[in-house]
PDB file of C-alpha atoms in Angstrom:
ATOM      1  CA  UNK A   1     294.967  90.471 232.592  1.00 96.00           C
ATOM      2  CA  UNK A   2     296.333  92.884 235.185  1.00 97.00           C
ATOM      3  CA  UNK A   3     296.518  96.554 233.954  1.00 98.00           C
ATOM      4  CA  UNK A   4     299.046  98.501 235.164  1.00 98.00           C
ATOM      5  CA  UNK A   5     298.383 102.445 234.860  1.00 98.00           C
ATOM      6  CA  UNK A   6     301.300 105.197 235.514  1.00 98.00           C
ATOM      7  CA  UNK A   7     301.033 108.782 236.139  1.00 95.00           C
ATOM      8  CA  UNK A   8     302.043 110.944 234.908  1.00 96.00           C
ATOM      9  CA  UNK A   9     303.128 110.202 231.321  1.00 97.00           C
ATOM     10  CA  UNK A  10     305.720 112.814 231.878  1.00 97.00           C
ATOM     11  CA  UNK A  11     307.541 114.671 234.767  1.00 97.00           C
ATOM     12  CA  UNK A  12     309.156 117.941 233.993  1.00 96.00           C
ATOM     13  CA  UNK A  13     311.427 118.704 236.943  1.00 96.00           C
ATOM     14  CA  UNK A  14     314.552 120.670 237.777  1.00 95.00           C
ATOM     15  CA  UNK A  15     317.839 119.087 239.059  1.00 95.00           C
ATOM     16  CA  UNK A  16     317.381 118.872 243.046  1.00 95.00           C
ATOM     17  CA  UNK A  17     313.938 118.459 242.991  1.00 96.00           C
ATOM     18  CA  UNK A  18     311.643 115.669 244.381  1.00 97.00           C
ATOM     19  CA  UNK A  19     310.005 113.489 241.961  1.00 97.00           C
ATOM     20  CA  UNK A  20     307.047 111.278 242.475  1.00 98.00           C
ATOM     21  CA  UNK A  21     305.508 108.694 240.232  1.00 98.00           C
ATOM     22  CA  UNK A  22     302.433 106.878 240.812  1.00 98.00           C
ATOM     23  CA  UNK A  23     301.570 103.340 239.469  1.00 98.00           C
ATOM     24  CA  UNK A  24     298.184 101.761 239.747  1.00 98.00           C
ATOM     25  CA  UNK A  25     297.120  97.879 239.079  1.00 98.00           C
ATOM     26  CA  UNK A  26     293.694  97.339 238.199  1.00 98.00           C
ATOM     27  CA  UNK A  27     293.549  94.751 241.027  1.00 98.00           C
ATOM     28  CA  UNK A  28     295.544  93.788 243.864  1.00 98.00           C
ATOM     29  CA  UNK A  29     299.252  92.699 243.220  1.00 97.00           C
ATOM     30  CA  UNK A  30     300.316  92.256 246.767  1.00 97.00           C
ATOM     31  CA  UNK A  31     303.824  93.686 246.803  1.00 97.00           C
ATOM     32  CA  UNK A  32     304.831  92.254 244.056  1.00 98.00           C
ATOM     33  CA  UNK A  33     305.744  95.123 241.698  1.00 98.00           C
ATOM     34  CA  UNK A  34     308.985  96.087 240.189  1.00 98.00           C
ATOM     35  CA  UNK A  35     310.172  99.211 238.833  1.00 98.00           C
ATOM     36  CA  UNK A  36     312.984  99.823 235.968  1.00 98.00           C
ATOM     37  CA  UNK A  37     314.881 102.623 234.953  1.00 98.00           C
ATOM     38  CA  UNK A  38     315.430 103.021 231.077  1.00 98.00           C
ATOM     39  CA  UNK A  39     317.563 105.979 229.943  1.00 97.00           C
ATOM     40  CA  UNK A  40     317.756 106.532 226.352  1.00 93.00           C
ATOM     41  CA  UNK A  41     319.425 103.797 224.027  1.00 93.00           C
ATOM     42  CA  UNK A  42     320.042 101.581 227.121  1.00 96.00           C
ATOM     43  CA  UNK A  43     318.598  98.647 228.461  1.00 98.00           C
ATOM     44  CA  UNK A  44     316.058  98.892 231.192  1.00 97.00           C
ATOM     45  CA  UNK A  45     317.571  98.366 234.952  1.00 97.00           C
ATOM     46  CA  UNK A  46     315.808  96.720 237.737  1.00 97.00           C
ATOM     47  CA  UNK A  47     315.534  99.835 240.195  1.00 98.00           C
ATOM     48  CA  UNK A  48     313.075  98.392 243.062  1.00 98.00           C
ATOM     49  CA  UNK A  49     311.576  94.966 243.716  1.00 98.00           C
ATOM     50  CA  UNK A  50     309.109  93.832 246.411  1.00 97.00           C
ATOM     51  CA  UNK A  51     307.330  97.189 245.958  1.00 98.00           C
ATOM     52  CA  UNK A  52     310.263  98.690 248.299  1.00 98.00           C
ATOM     53  CA  UNK A  53     313.575  97.260 248.267  1.00 98.00           C
ATOM     54  CA  UNK A  54     316.036  98.858 246.407  1.00 98.00           C
ATOM     55  CA  UNK A  55     318.137  97.011 243.632  1.00 97.00           C
ATOM     56  CA  UNK A  56     322.072  96.788 243.949  1.00 95.00           C
ATOM     57  CA  UNK A  57     323.654  99.949 242.502  1.00 95.00           C
ATOM     58  CA  UNK A  58     321.136 102.561 243.075  1.00 97.00           C
ATOM     59  CA  UNK A  59     321.456 105.275 245.586  1.00 96.00           C
ATOM     60  CA  UNK A  60     318.975 105.682 248.579  1.00 97.00           C
ATOM     61  CA  UNK A  61     317.375 109.208 246.988  1.00 97.00           C
ATOM     62  CA  UNK A  62     315.431 106.331 245.113  1.00 98.00           C
ATOM     63  CA  UNK A  63     312.505 104.791 247.378  1.00 98.00           C
ATOM     64  CA  UNK A  64     309.376 102.964 246.617  1.00 98.00           C
ATOM     65  CA  UNK A  65     306.358 102.558 248.696  1.00 98.00           C
ATOM     66  CA  UNK A  66     302.744 100.801 248.435  1.00 98.00           C
ATOM     67  CA  UNK A  67     300.979  97.609 248.230  1.00 97.00           C
ATOM     68  CA  UNK A  68     297.857  96.218 246.796  1.00 97.00           C
ATOM     69  CA  UNK A  69     297.133  98.623 243.814  1.00 98.00           C
ATOM     70  CA  UNK A  70     298.683 101.660 244.847  1.00 98.00           C
ATOM     71  CA  UNK A  71     302.470 102.218 244.238  1.00 98.00           C
ATOM     72  CA  UNK A  72     304.616 105.518 244.423  1.00 98.00           C
ATOM     73  CA  UNK A  73     308.337 105.779 243.088  1.00 98.00           C
ATOM     74  CA  UNK A  74     310.106 108.707 244.862  1.00 98.00           C
ATOM     75  CA  UNK A  75     313.308 110.202 244.017  1.00 97.00           C
ATOM     76  CA  UNK A  76     313.976 112.648 247.034  1.00 96.00           C
ATOM     77  CA  UNK A  77     316.427 115.142 244.829  1.00 96.00           C
ATOM     78  CA  UNK A  78     316.728 114.552 241.355  1.00 96.00           C
ATOM     79  CA  UNK A  79     320.010 114.357 239.930  1.00 96.00           C
ATOM     80  CA  UNK A  80     321.404 114.277 236.230  1.00 93.00           C
ATOM     81  CA  UNK A  81     321.449 110.873 235.943  1.00 95.00           C
ATOM     82  CA  UNK A  82     318.156 110.129 237.106  1.00 96.00           C
ATOM     83  CA  UNK A  83     316.427 111.854 233.957  1.00 93.00           C
ATOM     84  CA  UNK A  84     315.027 108.697 232.119  1.00 97.00           C
ATOM     85  CA  UNK A  85     311.961 106.876 231.693  1.00 98.00           C
ATOM     86  CA  UNK A  86     310.454 104.358 234.673  1.00 98.00           C
ATOM     87  CA  UNK A  87     308.330 101.703 234.172  1.00 98.00           C
ATOM     88  CA  UNK A  88     306.452  99.592 236.999  1.00 98.00           C
ATOM     89  CA  UNK A  89     305.889  95.769 236.691  1.00 98.00           C
ATOM     90  CA  UNK A  90     303.699  93.239 238.130  1.00 98.00           C
ATOM     91  CA  UNK A  91     304.615  89.938 238.697  1.00 97.00           C
ATOM     92  CA  UNK A  92     301.748  88.864 240.964  1.00 97.00           C
ATOM     93  CA  UNK A  93     300.068  86.983 237.791  1.00 96.00           C
ATOM     94  CA  UNK A  94     299.916  86.037 234.483  1.00 95.00           C
ATOM     95  CA  UNK A  95     300.347  87.566 231.882  1.00 95.00           C
ATOM     96  CA  UNK A  96     303.223  89.770 233.635  1.00 96.00           C
ATOM     97  CA  UNK A  97     302.406  93.385 232.650  1.00 97.00           C
ATOM     98  CA  UNK A  98     303.913  96.694 232.672  1.00 98.00           C
ATOM     99  CA  UNK A  99     302.748 100.221 232.902  1.00 98.00           C
ATOM    100  CA  UNK A 100     303.159 102.496 230.017  1.00 98.00           C
ATOM    101  CA  UNK A 101     306.000 104.487 231.444  1.00 98.00           C
ATOM    102  CA  UNK A 102     306.549 107.951 233.175  1.00 98.00           C
ATOM    103  CA  UNK A 103     309.452 110.057 231.356  1.00 98.00           C
ATOM    104  CA  UNK A 104     311.117 112.101 233.854  1.00 97.00           C
ATOM    105  CA  UNK A 105     312.467 115.051 231.886  1.00 96.00           C
ATOM    106  CA  UNK A 106     314.384 118.352 232.825  1.00 91.00           C
ATOM    107  CA  UNK A 107     312.489 121.046 233.063  1.00 88.00           C
TER     108      UNK A 107
ATOM    109  CA  UNK B   1     329.034  88.551 236.158  1.00 95.00           C
ATOM    110  CA  UNK B   2     325.914  87.506 234.918  1.00 96.00           C
ATOM    111  CA  UNK B   3     325.389  87.936 230.948  1.00 97.00           C
ATOM    112  CA  UNK B   4     322.768  87.307 228.439  1.00 98.00           C
ATOM    113  CA  UNK B   5     323.493  88.293 224.954  1.00 98.00           C
ATOM    114  CA  UNK B   6     320.545  88.092 221.925  1.00 98.00           C
ATOM    115  CA  UNK B   7     321.394  87.280 218.534  1.00 97.00           C
ATOM    116  CA  UNK B   8     319.291  86.143 215.664  1.00 96.00           C
ATOM    117  CA  UNK B   9     317.227  89.778 214.980  1.00 95.00           C
ATOM    118  CA  UNK B  10     317.239  91.571 211.690  1.00 96.00           C
ATOM    119  CA  UNK B  11     315.288  91.988 208.663  1.00 96.00           C
ATOM    120  CA  UNK B  12     312.233  89.254 207.975  1.00 96.00           C
ATOM    121  CA  UNK B  13     309.386  89.542 205.751  1.00 96.00           C
ATOM    122  CA  UNK B  14     305.677  89.764 206.828  1.00 96.00           C
ATOM    123  CA  UNK B  15     304.505  86.194 207.045  1.00 97.00           C
ATOM    124  CA  UNK B  16     308.036  84.858 207.884  1.00 97.00           C
ATOM    125  CA  UNK B  17     309.455  83.202 210.669  1.00 97.00           C
ATOM    126  CA  UNK B  18     312.915  83.894 212.738  1.00 97.00           C
ATOM    127  CA  UNK B  19     314.796  82.496 215.396  1.00 98.00           C
ATOM    128  CA  UNK B  20     315.863  84.465 218.351  1.00 98.00           C
ATOM    129  CA  UNK B  21     318.704  82.933 220.761  1.00 98.00           C
ATOM    130  CA  UNK B  22     319.822  84.439 223.948  1.00 98.00           C
ATOM    131  CA  UNK B  23     323.493  82.869 225.489  1.00 98.00           C
ATOM    132  CA  UNK B  24     323.732  83.131 229.328  1.00 98.00           C
ATOM    133  CA  UNK B  25     326.615  83.057 231.148  1.00 98.00           C
ATOM    134  CA  UNK B  26     327.876  84.136 234.793  1.00 97.00           C
ATOM    135  CA  UNK B  27     325.163  82.197 236.533  1.00 97.00           C
ATOM    136  CA  UNK B  28     323.424  78.838 236.637  1.00 97.00           C
ATOM    137  CA  UNK B  29     321.442  79.041 233.649  1.00 97.00           C
ATOM    138  CA  UNK B  30     319.285  75.912 234.789  1.00 97.00           C
ATOM    139  CA  UNK B  31     318.233  77.291 238.121  1.00 96.00           C
ATOM    140  CA  UNK B  32     316.218  80.189 236.723  1.00 97.00           C
ATOM    141  CA  UNK B  33     313.265  81.093 234.733  1.00 97.00           C
ATOM    142  CA  UNK B  34     313.837  82.946 231.534  1.00 98.00           C
ATOM    143  CA  UNK B  35     311.910  85.317 229.786  1.00 98.00           C
ATOM    144  CA  UNK B  36     311.511  87.198 226.538  1.00 98.00           C
ATOM    145  CA  UNK B  37     310.324  91.017 226.726  1.00 98.00           C
ATOM    146  CA  UNK B  38     310.102  93.187 223.762  1.00 98.00           C
ATOM    147  CA  UNK B  39     310.149  97.014 222.986  1.00 98.00           C
ATOM    148  CA  UNK B  40     308.653  98.184 219.851  1.00 97.00           C
ATOM    149  CA  UNK B  41     310.147 101.964 218.500  1.00 96.00           C
ATOM    150  CA  UNK B  42     309.347 104.850 220.832  1.00 94.00           C
ATOM    151  CA  UNK B  43     307.059 102.545 223.084  1.00 96.00           C
ATOM    152  CA  UNK B  44     307.254 100.739 226.417  1.00 97.00           C
ATOM    153  CA  UNK B  45     307.843  97.060 227.504  1.00 98.00           C
ATOM    154  CA  UNK B  46     306.043  94.324 226.429  1.00 98.00           C
ATOM    155  CA  UNK B  47     306.241  91.005 228.224  1.00 98.00           C
ATOM    156  CA  UNK B  48     306.152  87.879 225.701  1.00 98.00           C
ATOM    157  CA  UNK B  49     306.645  84.782 227.366  1.00 98.00           C
ATOM    158  CA  UNK B  50     308.209  83.146 230.246  1.00 97.00           C
ATOM    159  CA  UNK B  51     309.817  79.369 230.492  1.00 97.00           C
ATOM    160  CA  UNK B  52     310.666  77.929 233.835  1.00 96.00           C
ATOM    161  CA  UNK B  53     313.812  76.368 234.803  1.00 96.00           C
ATOM    162  CA  UNK B  54     313.028  72.727 233.457  1.00 96.00           C
ATOM    163  CA  UNK B  55     310.714  73.765 230.953  1.00 96.00           C
ATOM    164  CA  UNK B  56     307.507  72.369 232.997  1.00 96.00           C
ATOM    165  CA  UNK B  57     305.783  75.874 233.014  1.00 96.00           C
ATOM    166  CA  UNK B  58     305.579  78.014 229.864  1.00 97.00           C
ATOM    167  CA  UNK B  59     303.466  81.239 229.550  1.00 97.00           C
ATOM    168  CA  UNK B  60     302.586  83.453 226.389  1.00 97.00           C
ATOM    169  CA  UNK B  61     301.105  86.671 226.238  1.00 96.00           C
ATOM    170  CA  UNK B  62     297.927  87.168 224.090  1.00 96.00           C
ATOM    171  CA  UNK B  63     300.001  88.992 221.345  1.00 96.00           C
ATOM    172  CA  UNK B  64     302.222  86.350 220.541  1.00 97.00           C
ATOM    173  CA  UNK B  65     300.545  83.061 221.871  1.00 96.00           C
ATOM    174  CA  UNK B  66     300.236  80.547 218.892  1.00 96.00           C
ATOM    175  CA  UNK B  67     302.754  82.319 216.807  1.00 97.00           C
ATOM    176  CA  UNK B  68     305.874  82.262 218.967  1.00 98.00           C
ATOM    177  CA  UNK B  69     307.629  79.403 220.804  1.00 98.00           C
ATOM    178  CA  UNK B  70     309.694  79.984 223.754  1.00 98.00           C
ATOM    179  CA  UNK B  71     312.418  76.932 224.445  1.00 98.00           C
ATOM    180  CA  UNK B  72     315.571  76.384 226.466  1.00 98.00           C
ATOM    181  CA  UNK B  73     318.590  74.129 226.350  1.00 98.00           C
ATOM    182  CA  UNK B  74     319.937  74.197 229.951  1.00 98.00           C
ATOM    183  CA  UNK B  75     323.032  72.345 228.421  1.00 97.00           C
ATOM    184  CA  UNK B  76     323.809  74.864 226.236  1.00 98.00           C
ATOM    185  CA  UNK B  77     322.739  77.676 228.676  1.00 98.00           C
ATOM    186  CA  UNK B  78     320.527  78.879 225.664  1.00 98.00           C
ATOM    187  CA  UNK B  79     316.930  80.391 225.556  1.00 98.00           C
ATOM    188  CA  UNK B  80     315.105  80.434 222.168  1.00 98.00           C
ATOM    189  CA  UNK B  81     312.108  82.200 220.696  1.00 98.00           C
ATOM    190  CA  UNK B  82     310.935  80.918 217.306  1.00 98.00           C
ATOM    191  CA  UNK B  83     308.605  83.294 215.797  1.00 98.00           C
ATOM    192  CA  UNK B  84     306.452  82.635 212.910  1.00 97.00           C
ATOM    193  CA  UNK B  85     303.598  84.502 211.073  1.00 97.00           C
ATOM    194  CA  UNK B  86     305.307  87.860 211.451  1.00 97.00           C
ATOM    195  CA  UNK B  87     303.878  91.096 210.868  1.00 97.00           C
ATOM    196  CA  UNK B  88     304.961  94.756 211.102  1.00 97.00           C
ATOM    197  CA  UNK B  89     303.876  94.928 214.665  1.00 97.00           C
ATOM    198  CA  UNK B  90     306.480  92.752 215.909  1.00 97.00           C
ATOM    199  CA  UNK B  91     308.811  95.120 215.120  1.00 98.00           C
ATOM    200  CA  UNK B  92     310.658  95.548 218.057  1.00 98.00           C
ATOM    201  CA  UNK B  93     313.982  94.918 220.237  1.00 98.00           C
ATOM    202  CA  UNK B  94     313.754  91.688 221.827  1.00 98.00           C
ATOM    203  CA  UNK B  95     315.202  91.015 224.899  1.00 98.00           C
ATOM    204  CA  UNK B  96     315.904  88.354 226.966  1.00 98.00           C
ATOM    205  CA  UNK B  97     315.766  88.400 230.866  1.00 98.00           C
ATOM    206  CA  UNK B  98     316.581  86.565 233.820  1.00 97.00           C
ATOM    207  CA  UNK B  99     313.667  85.976 236.284  1.00 94.00           C
ATOM    208  CA  UNK B 100     313.929  86.309 240.057  1.00 83.00           C
ATOM    209  CA  UNK B 101     310.058  86.486 240.128  1.00 90.00           C
ATOM    210  CA  UNK B 102     310.990  90.298 238.794  1.00 95.00           C
ATOM    211  CA  UNK B 103     313.096  90.737 235.765  1.00 97.00           C
ATOM    212  CA  UNK B 104     316.692  91.205 237.379  1.00 96.00           C
ATOM    213  CA  UNK B 105     318.914  90.874 234.610  1.00 97.00           C
ATOM    214  CA  UNK B 106     318.618  91.773 230.915  1.00 98.00           C
ATOM    215  CA  UNK B 107     320.290  91.740 227.628  1.00 98.00           C
ATOM    216  CA  UNK B 108     321.210  94.188 225.316  1.00 97.00           C
ATOM    217  CA  UNK B 109     318.701  93.092 222.950  1.00 97.00           C
ATOM    218  CA  UNK B 110     318.286  92.322 219.415  1.00 98.00           C
ATOM    219  CA  UNK B 111     316.384  94.223 216.783  1.00 97.00           C
ATOM    220  CA  UNK B 112     313.719  92.919 214.634  1.00 98.00           C
ATOM    221  CA  UNK B 113     312.230  94.877 211.729  1.00 97.00           C
ATOM    222  CA  UNK B 114     309.456  93.315 210.040  1.00 97.00           C
ATOM    223  CA  UNK B 115     309.057  94.645 206.361  1.00 95.00           C
ATOM    224  CA  UNK B 116     308.641  93.638 202.846  1.00 92.00           C
TER     225      UNK B 116
END
């Protein structure tokens, strides 16, 4: 099983600041990596797929990078609506696995 | 508009069984692999099972293999999850999700509580 490890567990930042979230895979997943955003009480929403392709509806301040085992989600300037939990997910191999999530909270 | 609507959750007894359903609309259901993903209270996401478009390929996570069975009826645009031998650790919100390799659409989820 490919273990996905996200860091940090919690990121406390102010609106306007840059957020950098990391996701590490225990073995290579190529670019078969997605990110999801989940706000409290809401359904997870696809944010990034193919490690770097932004899903429909998300603004350009969200960007993804990386390949192999190291991935990064960057939010260039946090807006109030961006405070949420973010999960990475590998779809390179079975079983599909998620990271444990990074909570981006208001400082 | 893609819609996925889960049903069938509720309260179940430990050791009991329950069947979840997911009704799909807004896309050609028979063209897509479908999945079940769950989220325990206050916890992260856990993939449970996937079924390919024609049911030819089925996968399970270790935590549910041998207890849960995924199935689909393309004529009815429906996905199912038969859950047996339930334990308290199965308490969660259960989501069905469409796959374009990644999970591109999710239902609203149906909550399951396993308790006596």
